Amino acid sequence: KQWYQRRVAITAGVPRFRIVKMVSLNPGEFTKVHFSLTNPTEYNLPVELLPLPEGHPSYSKLTTEIKLPDKELMLAARDDTAQYDTDASIQDFDDDPDIVVARRMNKLTFVISVKPLGTSGSVIMGFQLK
């Protein structure tokens, strides 16, 4: 039971990351892939996307070139009452329209440009969240 409690405490502040929209990827061409991040905390959360370092165990498995946002993404705080509040004030974030596609409460949808390097097989990309 202690292990479970520790695991919950460790993952409680980690944003949920998902692929939003599946797209066809063509070898040698950059394609915008839509992803989302959801903030589970009650505080605004800055997130920076960084490339995997060459020494990372998964680095040798990567089969793509990716263009990550050069600015940090700010995730809005989770507010359980916001969906019921018609007068909720909308926070103003300095979003780059080429990166951020949409915002809704504590969820942010954004794009990463992905270019598969091989002509067949799995497409594997990797980066770090900071």
mmCIF file of C-alpha atoms in Angstrom:
data_model
loop_
_atom_site.group_PDB
_atom_site.id
_atom_site.type_symbol
_atom_site.label_atom_id
_atom_site.label_comp_id
_atom_site.label_asym_id
_atom_site.label_seq_id
_atom_site.Cartn_x
_atom_site.Cartn_y
_atom_site.Cartn_z
ATOM 1 C CA LYS A 1 0.000 0.000 0.000
ATOM 2 C CA GLN A 2 2.871 2.407 0.708
ATOM 3 C CA TRP A 3 4.298 1.875 -2.793
ATOM 4 C CA TYR A 4 0.942 2.789 -4.355
ATOM 5 C CA GLN A 5 0.662 5.949 -2.249
ATOM 6 C CA ARG A 6 4.151 7.054 -3.265
ATOM 7 C CA ARG A 7 3.434 6.392 -6.947
ATOM 8 C CA VAL A 8 0.234 8.444 -6.785
ATOM 9 C CA ALA A 9 2.106 11.291 -5.103
ATOM 10 C CA ILE A 10 4.844 11.212 -7.737
ATOM 11 C CA THR A 11 2.519 11.163 -10.770
ATOM 12 C CA ALA A 12 -0.102 13.572 -9.381
ATOM 13 C CA GLY A 13 1.604 16.635 -10.898
ATOM 14 C CA VAL A 14 2.633 15.129 -14.248
ATOM 15 C CA PRO A 15 0.699 16.477 -17.254
ATOM 16 C CA ARG A 16 -1.225 13.933 -19.325
ATOM 17 C CA PHE A 17 0.174 13.714 -22.867
ATOM 18 C CA ARG A 18 -1.863 12.381 -25.798
ATOM 19 C CA ILE A 19 -1.890 12.223 -29.570
ATOM 20 C CA VAL A 20 -5.024 14.108 -30.644
ATOM 21 C CA LYS A 21 -5.177 13.478 -34.350
ATOM 22 C CA MET A 22 -3.684 10.646 -36.381
ATOM 23 C CA VAL A 23 -2.240 11.795 -39.699
ATOM 24 C CA SER A 24 -0.475 10.141 -42.617
ATOM 25 C CA LEU A 25 3.279 10.601 -42.464
ATOM 26 C CA ASN A 26 5.328 10.668 -45.655
ATOM 27 C CA PRO A 27 9.045 9.770 -45.547
ATOM 28 C CA GLY A 28 11.290 12.812 -45.894
ATOM 29 C CA GLU A 29 8.430 15.333 -45.419
ATOM 30 C CA PHE A 30 7.529 17.295 -42.294
ATOM 31 C CA THR A 31 3.913 16.817 -41.180
ATOM 32 C CA LYS A 32 2.181 18.614 -38.311
ATOM 33 C CA VAL A 33 0.973 16.143 -35.693
ATOM 34 C CA HIS A 34 -1.526 17.325 -33.052
ATOM 35 C CA PHE A 35 -0.847 16.524 -29.389
ATOM 36 C CA SER A 36 -2.495 17.590 -26.148
ATOM 37 C CA LEU A 37 -1.267 18.224 -22.632
ATOM 38 C CA THR A 38 -3.650 18.334 -19.669
ATOM 39 C CA ASN A 39 -2.663 19.940 -16.380
ATOM 40 C CA PRO A 40 -3.803 17.882 -13.360
ATOM 41 C CA THR A 41 -2.793 20.539 -10.807
ATOM 42 C CA GLU A 42 -4.544 23.624 -9.512
ATOM 43 C CA TYR A 43 -1.614 25.835 -10.526
ATOM 44 C CA ASN A 44 -0.505 27.146 -13.919
ATOM 45 C CA LEU A 45 2.195 24.807 -15.167
ATOM 46 C CA PRO A 46 5.002 25.818 -17.550
ATOM 47 C CA VAL A 47 6.155 22.956 -19.807
ATOM 48 C CA GLU A 48 9.186 22.929 -22.055
ATOM 49 C CA LEU A 49 9.728 20.305 -24.767
ATOM 50 C CA LEU A 50 13.370 19.299 -25.174
ATOM 51 C CA PRO A 51 15.096 16.856 -27.527
ATOM 52 C CA LEU A 52 16.311 13.552 -26.131
ATOM 53 C CA PRO A 53 20.017 13.675 -25.278
ATOM 54 C CA GLU A 54 22.252 11.375 -27.330
ATOM 55 C CA GLY A 55 23.038 9.268 -24.254
ATOM 56 C CA HIS A 56 19.363 8.431 -23.572
ATOM 57 C CA PRO A 57 18.587 4.680 -23.892
ATOM 58 C CA SER A 58 15.823 5.353 -26.467
ATOM 59 C CA TYR A 59 17.889 7.742 -28.602
ATOM 60 C CA SER A 60 19.210 5.007 -30.917
ATOM 61 C CA LYS A 61 15.622 3.830 -31.635
ATOM 62 C CA LEU A 62 14.394 7.182 -32.989
ATOM 63 C CA THR A 63 13.285 7.095 -36.626
ATOM 64 C CA THR A 64 12.181 10.712 -37.039
ATOM 65 C CA GLU A 65 13.381 14.269 -37.123
ATOM 66 C CA ILE A 66 11.124 16.600 -35.120
ATOM 67 C CA LYS A 67 10.779 20.359 -34.749
ATOM 68 C CA LEU A 68 9.941 21.154 -31.130
ATOM 69 C CA PRO A 69 8.526 24.517 -29.998
ATOM 70 C CA ASP A 70 11.308 26.876 -28.919
ATOM 71 C CA LYS A 71 9.057 28.557 -26.343
ATOM 72 C CA GLU A 72 7.670 26.999 -23.191
ATOM 73 C CA LEU A 73 3.987 26.108 -23.197
ATOM 74 C CA MET A 74 1.890 27.327 -20.276
ATOM 75 C CA LEU A 75 -0.815 24.944 -19.116
ATOM 76 C CA ALA A 76 -3.751 26.582 -17.352
ATOM 77 C CA ALA A 77 -4.592 25.416 -13.852
ATOM 78 C CA ARG A 78 -7.278 22.788 -13.345
ATOM 79 C CA ASP A 79 -10.449 24.432 -12.096
ATOM 80 C CA ASP A 80 -13.222 21.963 -11.351
ATOM 81 C CA THR A 81 -15.820 24.741 -11.183
ATOM 82 C CA ALA A 82 -14.900 26.463 -14.474
ATOM 83 C CA GLN A 83 -17.216 24.320 -16.587
ATOM 84 C CA TYR A 84 -20.191 25.488 -14.514
ATOM 85 C CA ASP A 85 -19.207 29.156 -14.267
ATOM 86 C CA THR A 86 -20.624 31.160 -17.182
ATOM 87 C CA ASP A 87 -18.728 34.292 -16.115
ATOM 88 C CA ALA A 88 -15.350 32.594 -15.753
ATOM 89 C CA SER A 89 -12.553 34.900 -16.737
ATOM 90 C CA ILE A 90 -10.392 33.542 -19.542
ATOM 91 C CA GLN A 91 -6.692 33.747 -18.861
ATOM 92 C CA ASP A 92 -4.660 35.454 -21.555
ATOM 93 C CA PHE A 93 -1.631 33.412 -22.596
ATOM 94 C CA ASP A 94 0.982 34.536 -25.085
ATOM 95 C CA ASP A 95 0.476 31.575 -27.440
ATOM 96 C CA ASP A 96 2.224 31.203 -30.765
ATOM 97 C CA PRO A 97 -0.589 30.430 -33.272
ATOM 98 C CA ASP A 98 1.839 28.292 -35.314
ATOM 99 C CA ILE A 99 2.244 25.960 -32.308
ATOM 100 C CA VAL A 100 -0.875 26.218 -30.121
ATOM 101 C CA VAL A 101 -4.002 25.018 -31.898
ATOM 102 C CA ALA A 102 -6.544 25.276 -29.064
ATOM 103 C CA ARG A 103 -7.070 25.788 -25.354
ATOM 104 C CA ARG A 104 -9.950 24.610 -23.229
ATOM 105 C CA MET A 105 -9.777 24.949 -19.452
ATOM 106 C CA ASN A 106 -6.615 23.068 -18.387
ATOM 107 C CA LYS A 107 -6.050 21.319 -21.743
ATOM 108 C CA LEU A 108 -3.703 22.620 -24.442
ATOM 109 C CA THR A 109 -3.606 21.273 -28.021
ATOM 110 C CA PHE A 110 -0.437 21.978 -29.996
ATOM 111 C CA VAL A 111 1.517 20.729 -33.012
ATOM 112 C CA ILE A 112 4.938 19.214 -33.501
ATOM 113 C CA SER A 113 6.353 18.838 -37.010
ATOM 114 C CA VAL A 114 7.468 15.246 -37.593
ATOM 115 C CA LYS A 115 9.556 13.905 -40.506
ATOM 116 C CA PRO A 116 10.010 10.123 -40.789
ATOM 117 C CA LEU A 117 13.561 9.260 -41.849
ATOM 118 C CA GLY A 118 12.888 5.727 -43.101
ATOM 119 C CA THR A 119 10.634 4.598 -45.932
ATOM 120 C CA SER A 120 9.022 1.719 -44.007
ATOM 121 C CA GLY A 121 8.598 0.373 -40.494
ATOM 122 C CA SER A 122 7.613 2.062 -37.264
ATOM 123 C CA VAL A 123 7.800 5.799 -36.751
ATOM 124 C CA ILE A 124 9.401 6.469 -33.366
ATOM 125 C CA MET A 125 9.871 9.972 -31.994
ATOM 126 C CA GLY A 126 11.097 11.083 -28.622
ATOM 127 C CA PHE A 127 11.536 14.191 -26.506
ATOM 128 C CA GLN A 128 11.559 15.261 -22.880
ATOM 129 C CA LEU A 129 9.016 17.282 -20.900
ATOM 130 C CA LYS A 130 10.600 19.713 -18.470
#
